[in-house]
PDB file of C-alpha atoms in Angstrom:
ATOM      1  CA  MET G 309      17.482-129.608 -53.872  1.00 92.00           C
ATOM      2  CA  LEU G 310      13.902-129.314 -55.150  1.00 96.00           C
ATOM      3  CA  GLU G 311      13.045-128.699 -58.789  1.00 97.00           C
ATOM      4  CA  VAL G 312       9.495-128.227 -60.061  1.00 97.00           C
ATOM      5  CA  LYS G 313       9.057-128.447 -63.844  1.00 97.00           C
ATOM      6  CA  ASN G 314       5.915-127.373 -65.714  1.00 96.00           C
ATOM      7  CA  LEU G 315       3.649-128.479 -62.856  1.00 97.00           C
ATOM      8  CA  CYS G 316      -0.065-128.406 -63.662  1.00 96.00           C
ATOM      9  CA  LYS G 317      -3.215-129.194 -61.710  1.00 96.00           C
ATOM     10  CA  TYR G 318      -6.552-128.867 -63.464  1.00 96.00           C
ATOM     11  CA  PHE G 319     -10.018-129.188 -61.935  1.00 94.00           C
ATOM     12  CA  GLY G 320     -12.144-129.460 -65.039  1.00 89.00           C
ATOM     13  CA  GLY G 321     -11.744-126.129 -66.788  1.00 89.00           C
ATOM     14  CA  ILE G 322     -10.059-124.491 -63.801  1.00 91.00           C
ATOM     15  CA  HIS G 323      -6.272-124.376 -64.076  1.00 94.00           C
ATOM     16  CA  ALA G 324      -5.302-124.045 -60.401  1.00 95.00           C
ATOM     17  CA  VAL G 325      -1.628-124.619 -61.246  1.00 95.00           C
ATOM     18  CA  ASP G 326      -0.711-123.986 -64.862  1.00 94.00           C
ATOM     19  CA  GLY G 327       2.840-124.680 -66.008  1.00 95.00           C
ATOM     20  CA  CYS G 328       4.540-123.761 -62.732  1.00 95.00           C
ATOM     21  CA  SER G 329       8.345-124.098 -62.641  1.00 96.00           C
ATOM     22  CA  PHE G 330      10.786-123.107 -59.895  1.00 96.00           C
ATOM     23  CA  THR G 331      13.593-124.449 -57.701  1.00 96.00           C
ATOM     24  CA  ALA G 332      14.402-124.448 -53.990  1.00 96.00           C
ATOM     25  CA  GLU G 333      18.158-124.258 -53.477  1.00 96.00           C
ATOM     26  CA  ARG G 334      19.838-126.498 -50.936  1.00 96.00           C
ATOM     27  CA  GLY G 335      20.396-124.831 -47.561  1.00 95.00           C
ATOM     28  CA  LYS G 336      18.306-121.773 -48.437  1.00 96.00           C
ATOM     29  CA  ILE G 337      14.889-120.437 -47.393  1.00 97.00           C
ATOM     30  CA  THR G 338      12.656-119.965 -50.426  1.00 96.00           C
ATOM     31  CA  ALA G 339       9.220-118.359 -50.288  1.00 95.00           C
ATOM     32  CA  LEU G 340       6.280-119.154 -52.547  1.00 94.00           C
ATOM     33  CA  ILE G 341       3.949-116.160 -52.439  1.00 92.00           C
ATOM     34  CA  GLY G 342       1.031-114.711 -54.352  1.00 90.00           C
ATOM     35  CA  PRO G 343      -2.487-113.353 -53.929  1.00 88.00           C
ATOM     36  CA  ASN G 344      -5.341-115.562 -52.734  1.00 87.00           C
ATOM     37  CA  GLY G 345      -6.189-118.186 -55.336  1.00 87.00           C
ATOM     38  CA  ALA G 346      -2.743-118.040 -56.951  1.00 91.00           C
ATOM     39  CA  GLY G 347      -2.288-121.819 -56.621  1.00 92.00           C
ATOM     40  CA  LYS G 348       0.370-121.897 -53.898  1.00 93.00           C
ATOM     41  CA  THR G 349      -1.198-124.526 -51.639  1.00 92.00           C
ATOM     42  CA  THR G 350      -2.288-126.608 -54.636  1.00 95.00           C
ATOM     43  CA  ALA G 351       1.344-126.583 -55.786  1.00 95.00           C
ATOM     44  CA  PHE G 352       2.385-127.725 -52.295  1.00 93.00           C
ATOM     45  CA  ASN G 353      -0.203-130.507 -52.450  1.00 94.00           C
ATOM     46  CA  CYS G 354       1.131-131.708 -55.807  1.00 96.00           C
ATOM     47  CA  ILE G 355       4.768-131.546 -54.687  1.00 96.00           C
ATOM     48  CA  SER G 356       4.041-133.607 -51.565  1.00 94.00           C
ATOM     49  CA  ARG G 357       1.658-135.845 -53.576  1.00 94.00           C
ATOM     50  CA  THR G 358      -1.289-135.339 -51.237  1.00 92.00           C
ATOM     51  CA  MET G 359      -2.864-134.404 -54.554  1.00 93.00           C
ATOM     52  CA  ALA G 360      -1.908-135.973 -57.891  1.00 94.00           C
ATOM     53  CA  PRO G 361      -0.683-133.401 -60.438  1.00 95.00           C
ATOM     54  CA  THR G 362      -2.334-133.343 -63.854  1.00 96.00           C
ATOM     55  CA  LYS G 363       1.102-133.183 -65.444  1.00 95.00           C
ATOM     56  CA  GLY G 364       4.602-131.925 -64.817  1.00 96.00           C
ATOM     57  CA  GLU G 365       7.607-133.163 -62.876  1.00 96.00           C
ATOM     58  CA  VAL G 366       8.953-132.811 -59.333  1.00 97.00           C
ATOM     59  CA  TRP G 367      12.591-133.685 -58.608  1.00 97.00           C
ATOM     60  CA  LEU G 368      14.198-134.055 -55.193  1.00 96.00           C
ATOM     61  CA  ASP G 369      17.970-134.398 -54.979  1.00 94.00           C
ATOM     62  CA  GLY G 370      18.126-135.440 -58.625  1.00 93.00           C
ATOM     63  CA  GLU G 371      15.399-138.083 -58.273  1.00 95.00           C
ATOM     64  CA  ARG G 372      11.935-137.722 -59.741  1.00 96.00           C
ATOM     65  CA  ILE G 373       9.269-138.060 -57.039  1.00 96.00           C
ATOM     66  CA  ASP G 374       5.964-136.909 -58.573  1.00 94.00           C
ATOM     67  CA  GLY G 375       4.898-140.521 -59.169  1.00 92.00           C
ATOM     68  CA  LEU G 376       5.567-141.664 -55.607  1.00 94.00           C
ATOM     69  CA  ARG G 377       3.008-142.067 -52.825  1.00 92.00           C
ATOM     70  CA  PRO G 378       3.152-139.481 -50.002  1.00 90.00           C
ATOM     71  CA  HIS G 379       4.839-141.767 -47.449  1.00 88.00           C
ATOM     72  CA  LYS G 380       7.536-142.648 -49.982  1.00 91.00           C
ATOM     73  CA  ILE G 381       8.206-138.952 -50.574  1.00 93.00           C
ATOM     74  CA  THR G 382       8.541-138.502 -46.810  1.00 91.00           C
ATOM     75  CA  HIS G 383      11.080-141.339 -46.771  1.00 90.00           C
ATOM     76  CA  LYS G 384      13.026-139.482 -49.465  1.00 93.00           C
ATOM     77  CA  GLY G 385      13.370-136.518 -47.099  1.00 93.00           C
ATOM     78  CA  LEU G 386      10.530-134.116 -47.932  1.00 95.00           C
ATOM     79  CA  SER G 387       7.938-133.295 -45.264  1.00 93.00           C
ATOM     80  CA  ARG G 388       5.288-130.610 -45.004  1.00 92.00           C
ATOM     81  CA  THR G 389       2.816-128.877 -42.738  1.00 90.00           C
ATOM     82  CA  PHE G 390      -0.741-127.817 -43.595  1.00 87.00           C
ATOM     83  CA  GLN G 391      -2.588-124.531 -43.147  1.00 80.00           C
ATOM     84  CA  ILE G 392      -4.924-126.191 -40.662  1.00 77.00           C
ATOM     85  CA  SER G 393      -3.447-128.570 -38.079  1.00 75.00           C
ATOM     86  CA  ARG G 394      -4.127-132.252 -38.718  1.00 71.00           C
ATOM     87  CA  ASN G 395      -3.329-133.421 -35.197  1.00 73.00           C
ATOM     88  CA  LEU G 396      -5.189-136.318 -33.620  1.00 72.00           C
ATOM     89  CA  ALA G 397      -7.229-134.674 -30.867  1.00 70.00           C
ATOM     90  CA  ASP G 398      -7.571-137.796 -28.703  1.00 79.00           C
ATOM     91  CA  MET G 399      -3.776-138.227 -28.489  1.00 86.00           C
ATOM     92  CA  THR G 400      -1.222-136.293 -26.489  1.00 90.00           C
ATOM     93  CA  VAL G 401       1.297-133.936 -28.066  1.00 91.00           C
ATOM     94  CA  LEU G 402       4.051-136.506 -27.521  1.00 91.00           C
ATOM     95  CA  GLU G 403       1.975-139.226 -29.183  1.00 89.00           C
ATOM     96  CA  ASN G 404       1.126-136.933 -32.106  1.00 87.00           C
ATOM     97  CA  VAL G 405       4.808-136.240 -32.650  1.00 90.00           C
ATOM     98  CA  ILE G 406       5.955-139.855 -32.320  1.00 87.00           C
ATOM     99  CA  CYS G 407       3.335-141.165 -34.737  1.00 81.00           C
ATOM    100  CA  GLN G 408       5.244-139.264 -37.451  1.00 75.00           C
ATOM    101  CA  SER G 409       8.306-141.496 -36.941  1.00 69.00           C
ATOM    102  CA  GLN G 410       9.391-143.309 -40.067  1.00 61.00           C
ATOM    103  CA  VAL G 411       8.674-147.026 -40.269  1.00 57.00           C
ATOM    104  CA  ARG G 412      11.806-148.430 -41.888  1.00 55.00           C
ATOM    105  CA  GLY G 413      10.774-152.049 -42.196  1.00 51.00           C
ATOM    106  CA  TRP G 414       8.307-154.700 -41.148  1.00 49.00           C
ATOM    107  CA  ARG G 415      10.235-155.358 -37.931  1.00 54.00           C
ATOM    108  CA  ASP G 416       9.225-151.884 -36.718  1.00 56.00           C
ATOM    109  CA  LEU G 417       5.644-153.159 -36.530  1.00 54.00           C
ATOM    110  CA  PHE G 418       6.654-155.374 -33.601  1.00 52.00           C
ATOM    111  CA  ARG G 419       8.274-152.573 -31.596  1.00 61.00           C
ATOM    112  CA  PRO G 420       6.451-150.794 -28.754  1.00 59.00           C
ATOM    113  CA  ALA G 421       4.057-148.056 -29.826  1.00 63.00           C
ATOM    114  CA  MET G 422       6.483-145.539 -28.321  1.00 70.00           C
ATOM    115  CA  SER G 423      10.007-146.857 -27.997  1.00 80.00           C
ATOM    116  CA  PRO G 424      12.432-145.238 -25.533  1.00 80.00           C
ATOM    117  CA  GLU G 425      14.479-143.986 -28.491  1.00 86.00           C
ATOM    118  CA  GLU G 426      11.443-142.327 -30.069  1.00 87.00           C
ATOM    119  CA  ILE G 427      10.401-140.726 -26.785  1.00 90.00           C
ATOM    120  CA  GLU G 428      13.893-139.335 -26.279  1.00 91.00           C
ATOM    121  CA  LYS G 429      14.019-137.975 -29.821  1.00 92.00           C
ATOM    122  CA  ALA G 430      10.528-136.442 -29.605  1.00 92.00           C
ATOM    123  CA  MET G 431      11.251-134.795 -26.259  1.00 94.00           C
ATOM    124  CA  GLY G 432      14.452-133.356 -27.719  1.00 95.00           C
ATOM    125  CA  ILE G 433      12.463-131.795 -30.571  1.00 94.00           C
ATOM    126  CA  LEU G 434       9.852-130.426 -28.155  1.00 94.00           C
ATOM    127  CA  GLU G 435      12.656-128.954 -26.056  1.00 95.00           C
ATOM    128  CA  PHE G 436      14.163-127.321 -29.155  1.00 94.00           C
ATOM    129  CA  LEU G 437      10.778-125.697 -29.814  1.00 93.00           C
ATOM    130  CA  GLY G 438      10.293-124.769 -26.161  1.00 92.00           C
ATOM    131  CA  ILE G 439       7.093-126.770 -25.655  1.00 92.00           C
ATOM    132  CA  THR G 440       8.080-129.689 -23.414  1.00 93.00           C
ATOM    133  CA  ARG G 441       5.552-128.376 -20.885  1.00 94.00           C
ATOM    134  CA  ILE G 442       2.682-129.498 -23.143  1.00 91.00           C
ATOM    135  CA  ALA G 443       4.153-132.896 -24.063  1.00 92.00           C
ATOM    136  CA  HIS G 444       1.392-134.779 -22.224  1.00 92.00           C
ATOM    137  CA  GLU G 445      -1.491-132.436 -23.092  1.00 89.00           C
ATOM    138  CA  ASP G 446      -4.281-133.781 -25.295  1.00 87.00           C
ATOM    139  CA  GLY G 447      -4.244-132.311 -28.787  1.00 82.00           C
ATOM    140  CA  SER G 448      -7.784-131.034 -28.236  1.00 82.00           C
ATOM    141  CA  ASN G 449      -6.620-128.775 -25.379  1.00 86.00           C
ATOM    142  CA  LEU G 450      -4.042-126.818 -27.377  1.00 87.00           C
ATOM    143  CA  SER G 451      -4.299-123.247 -28.526  1.00 86.00           C
ATOM    144  CA  TYR G 452      -4.045-122.498 -32.244  1.00 86.00           C
ATOM    145  CA  GLY G 453      -0.438-121.400 -31.854  1.00 86.00           C
ATOM    146  CA  GLN G 454       0.501-124.487 -29.838  1.00 88.00           C
ATOM    147  CA  LYS G 455      -0.937-126.674 -32.597  1.00 89.00           C
ATOM    148  CA  LYS G 456       1.315-124.877 -35.100  1.00 90.00           C
ATOM    149  CA  LEU G 457       4.360-125.692 -32.957  1.00 92.00           C
ATOM    150  CA  MET G 458       3.248-129.307 -32.504  1.00 91.00           C
ATOM    151  CA  ASP G 459       2.876-129.638 -36.277  1.00 91.00           C
ATOM    152  CA  LEU G 460       6.417-128.358 -36.711  1.00 92.00           C
ATOM    153  CA  ALA G 461       7.668-130.848 -34.108  1.00 92.00           C
ATOM    154  CA  ALA G 462       5.911-133.730 -35.874  1.00 91.00           C
ATOM    155  CA  LEU G 463       7.438-132.618 -39.166  1.00 91.00           C
ATOM    156  CA  LEU G 464      10.949-132.832 -37.733  1.00 93.00           C
ATOM    157  CA  MET G 465      10.361-136.341 -36.376  1.00 90.00           C
ATOM    158  CA  SER G 466      10.723-137.796 -39.887  1.00 88.00           C
ATOM    159  CA  ASP G 467      14.301-136.450 -40.297  1.00 90.00           C
ATOM    160  CA  PRO G 468      13.540-134.363 -43.394  1.00 93.00           C
ATOM    161  CA  LYS G 469      16.107-132.766 -45.697  1.00 94.00           C
ATOM    162  CA  ILE G 470      13.625-130.169 -46.916  1.00 96.00           C
ATOM    163  CA  ILE G 471      10.489-128.898 -45.174  1.00 95.00           C
ATOM    164  CA  LEU G 472       7.471-127.276 -46.817  1.00 96.00           C
ATOM    165  CA  LEU G 473       5.683-124.909 -44.442  1.00 94.00           C
ATOM    166  CA  ASP G 474       2.180-123.789 -45.406  1.00 92.00           C
ATOM    167  CA  GLU G 475       1.458-120.524 -43.567  1.00 90.00           C
ATOM    168  CA  PRO G 476       3.356-121.453 -40.382  1.00 88.00           C
ATOM    169  CA  ALA G 477       2.721-118.018 -38.835  1.00 81.00           C
ATOM    170  CA  GLY G 478      -0.827-117.594 -40.098  1.00 80.00           C
ATOM    171  CA  GLY G 479      -3.307-116.640 -37.381  1.00 81.00           C
ATOM    172  CA  VAL G 480      -0.815-116.569 -34.496  1.00 84.00           C
ATOM    173  CA  ASN G 481      -0.010-113.593 -32.257  1.00 86.00           C
ATOM    174  CA  PRO G 482       3.085-111.466 -33.020  1.00 87.00           C
ATOM    175  CA  THR G 483       5.110-112.902 -30.132  1.00 89.00           C
ATOM    176  CA  LEU G 484       4.578-116.495 -31.204  1.00 88.00           C
ATOM    177  CA  MET G 485       5.168-115.518 -34.829  1.00 88.00           C
ATOM    178  CA  GLU G 486       8.640-114.289 -33.882  1.00 91.00           C
ATOM    179  CA  GLU G 487       9.283-117.568 -32.030  1.00 91.00           C
ATOM    180  CA  ILE G 488       8.331-119.542 -35.129  1.00 90.00           C
ATOM    181  CA  VAL G 489      10.559-117.350 -37.299  1.00 92.00           C
ATOM    182  CA  ASP G 490      13.436-117.913 -34.883  1.00 93.00           C
ATOM    183  CA  HIS G 491      12.918-121.699 -35.033  1.00 94.00           C
ATOM    184  CA  ILE G 492      12.939-121.612 -38.849  1.00 94.00           C
ATOM    185  CA  LYS G 493      16.166-119.598 -38.837  1.00 95.00           C
ATOM    186  CA  LYS G 494      17.812-122.047 -36.429  1.00 95.00           C
ATOM    187  CA  LEU G 495      16.764-125.053 -38.527  1.00 95.00           C
ATOM    188  CA  ASN G 496      18.110-123.370 -41.640  1.00 95.00           C
ATOM    189  CA  ALA G 497      21.393-122.569 -39.860  1.00 95.00           C
ATOM    190  CA  GLN G 498      21.686-126.309 -39.169  1.00 93.00           C
ATOM    191  CA  GLY G 499      21.438-127.001 -42.902  1.00 93.00           C
ATOM    192  CA  MET G 500      17.693-127.484 -43.360  1.00 95.00           C
ATOM    193  CA  THR G 501      16.276-126.400 -46.723  1.00 97.00           C
ATOM    194  CA  VAL G 502      12.958-124.571 -46.360  1.00 97.00           C
ATOM    195  CA  LEU G 503      10.149-123.789 -48.805  1.00 96.00           C
ATOM    196  CA  ILE G 504       7.479-121.600 -47.249  1.00 95.00           C
ATOM    197  CA  VAL G 505       4.060-120.257 -48.210  1.00 93.00           C
ATOM    198  CA  GLU G 506       3.133-117.224 -46.134  1.00 87.00           C
ATOM    199  CA  HIS G 507       0.962-114.114 -46.593  1.00 85.00           C
ATOM    200  CA  ASN G 508       2.900-111.954 -44.137  1.00 85.00           C
ATOM    201  CA  MET G 509       5.093-110.053 -46.596  1.00 84.00           C
ATOM    202  CA  GLU G 510       7.144-108.302 -43.922  1.00 86.00           C
ATOM    203  CA  LEU G 511       8.086-111.697 -42.523  1.00 89.00           C
ATOM    204  CA  ILE G 512       8.904-113.114 -45.964  1.00 89.00           C
ATOM    205  CA  MET G 513      11.097-110.193 -46.972  1.00 88.00           C
ATOM    206  CA  ARG G 514      13.327-110.469 -43.900  1.00 89.00           C
ATOM    207  CA  LEU G 515      13.370-114.254 -43.603  1.00 92.00           C
ATOM    208  CA  CYS G 516      13.853-115.606 -47.114  1.00 94.00           C
ATOM    209  CA  ASP G 517      16.840-115.790 -49.440  1.00 95.00           C
ATOM    210  CA  ARG G 518      14.678-116.053 -52.527  1.00 95.00           C
ATOM    211  CA  VAL G 519      11.051-115.381 -53.419  1.00 94.00           C
ATOM    212  CA  VAL G 520       8.938-117.088 -56.095  1.00 95.00           C
ATOM    213  CA  VAL G 521       5.686-115.277 -56.958  1.00 93.00           C
ATOM    214  CA  MET G 522       2.620-117.036 -58.353  1.00 93.00           C
ATOM    215  CA  ALA G 523      -0.518-115.553 -59.875  1.00 91.00           C
ATOM    216  CA  GLN G 524      -3.342-117.422 -61.603  1.00 91.00           C
ATOM    217  CA  GLY G 525      -1.435-120.680 -61.310  1.00 92.00           C
ATOM    218  CA  ARG G 526       1.766-119.446 -62.939  1.00 93.00           C
ATOM    219  CA  VAL G 527       5.129-118.129 -61.776  1.00 94.00           C
ATOM    220  CA  ILE G 528       5.329-114.417 -62.630  1.00 93.00           C
ATOM    221  CA  ALA G 529       8.521-113.476 -60.757  1.00 92.00           C
ATOM    222  CA  ASP G 530      11.513-115.165 -59.153  1.00 93.00           C
ATOM    223  CA  GLY G 531      14.389-113.418 -57.398  1.00 92.00           C
ATOM    224  CA  THR G 532      15.726-111.883 -54.224  1.00 93.00           C
ATOM    225  CA  PRO G 533      13.275-110.126 -51.882  1.00 91.00           C
ATOM    226  CA  ASP G 534      14.493-106.723 -53.109  1.00 89.00           C
ATOM    227  CA  GLU G 535      14.074-107.712 -56.760  1.00 90.00           C
ATOM    228  CA  VAL G 536      10.589-109.095 -56.211  1.00 89.00           C
ATOM    229  CA  ARG G 537       9.252-106.216 -54.118  1.00 84.00           C
ATOM    230  CA  SER G 538       9.949-103.756 -56.956  1.00 84.00           C
ATOM    231  CA  ASP G 539       8.749-105.950 -59.827  1.00 86.00           C
ATOM    232  CA  PRO G 540       5.814-104.275 -61.650  1.00 86.00           C
ATOM    233  CA  ALA G 541       4.229-107.663 -62.436  1.00 85.00           C
ATOM    234  CA  VAL G 542       4.153-108.511 -58.721  1.00 85.00           C
ATOM    235  CA  LEU G 543       2.648-105.151 -57.778  1.00 82.00           C
ATOM    236  CA  ASP G 544       0.078-105.590 -60.537  1.00 82.00           C
ATOM    237  CA  ALA G 545      -0.909-109.054 -59.285  1.00 78.00           C
ATOM    238  CA  TYR G 546      -1.328-107.911 -55.685  1.00 72.00           C
ATOM    239  CA  LEU G 547      -3.266-104.792 -56.673  1.00 58.00           C
ATOM    240  CA  GLY G 548      -5.771-106.702 -58.753  1.00 57.00           C
ATOM    241  CA  GLY G 549      -4.379-105.873 -62.167  1.00 50.00           C
ATOM    242  CA  VAL G 550      -4.626-102.086 -61.878  1.00 38.00           C
ATOM    243  CA  LEU G 551      -1.522 -99.937 -61.401  1.00 40.00           C
ATOM    244  CA  ASP G 552      -1.476 -96.176 -61.208  1.00 44.00           C
ATOM    245  CA  GLU G 553       1.717 -94.121 -61.134  1.00 41.00           C
ATOM    246  CA  GLU G 554       1.717 -93.722 -57.355  1.00 41.00           C
ATOM    247  CA  ALA G 555       1.283 -97.464 -56.728  1.00 42.00           C
ATOM    248  CA  ALA G 556       4.019 -98.262 -59.244  1.00 41.00           C
TER     249      ALA G 556
END
């Protein structure tokens, strides 16, 4: 579904992403992992066009999207979350979710701010995630974990075909982490394609069908979790470039 070809993002002499190529197969959960500074989030930013790539191509369902504006990419069916929640603190959870609804034409500008159809759809998503109880809470009153769930709800409001999750379980307690994992599995079982950046390797190895490993802006490994976990290049990258016999 998603194909990234020779993606590059340079900041002066710093090559944050340097010739990165990989695919995310339709209906599968693919992980993008690597040590800190590997370029994972920058790659996400370029794919979703919240940051313009220096060069390279991004294809979604056979259509090139790297030249589109972010809202156009969302209309094509690709949505993402961020490491840090971007909710609007002076709005309720329900309002935060509904404001992610797609505007499909100029006539939508004359509809109510929250139409009955949008409220029904948003409440259904909140129910799926088990957070209807906080639907009318202000965004500023939420815990860190609740913000993660609200971000996921807002993501689903745009009817995506593929979702990019940037550390969805980062910083949450183990119980909530398992809830988030369960939600991702259920979405995938319904046909959702998932591309995920996450530092919790135990979670990645049991959740994902395929793992792409980045280091210093480049892809150094790509395969099943079992193939990647035993790859010497991956071990080398995570251990800072030094491997002894025991570590290998």
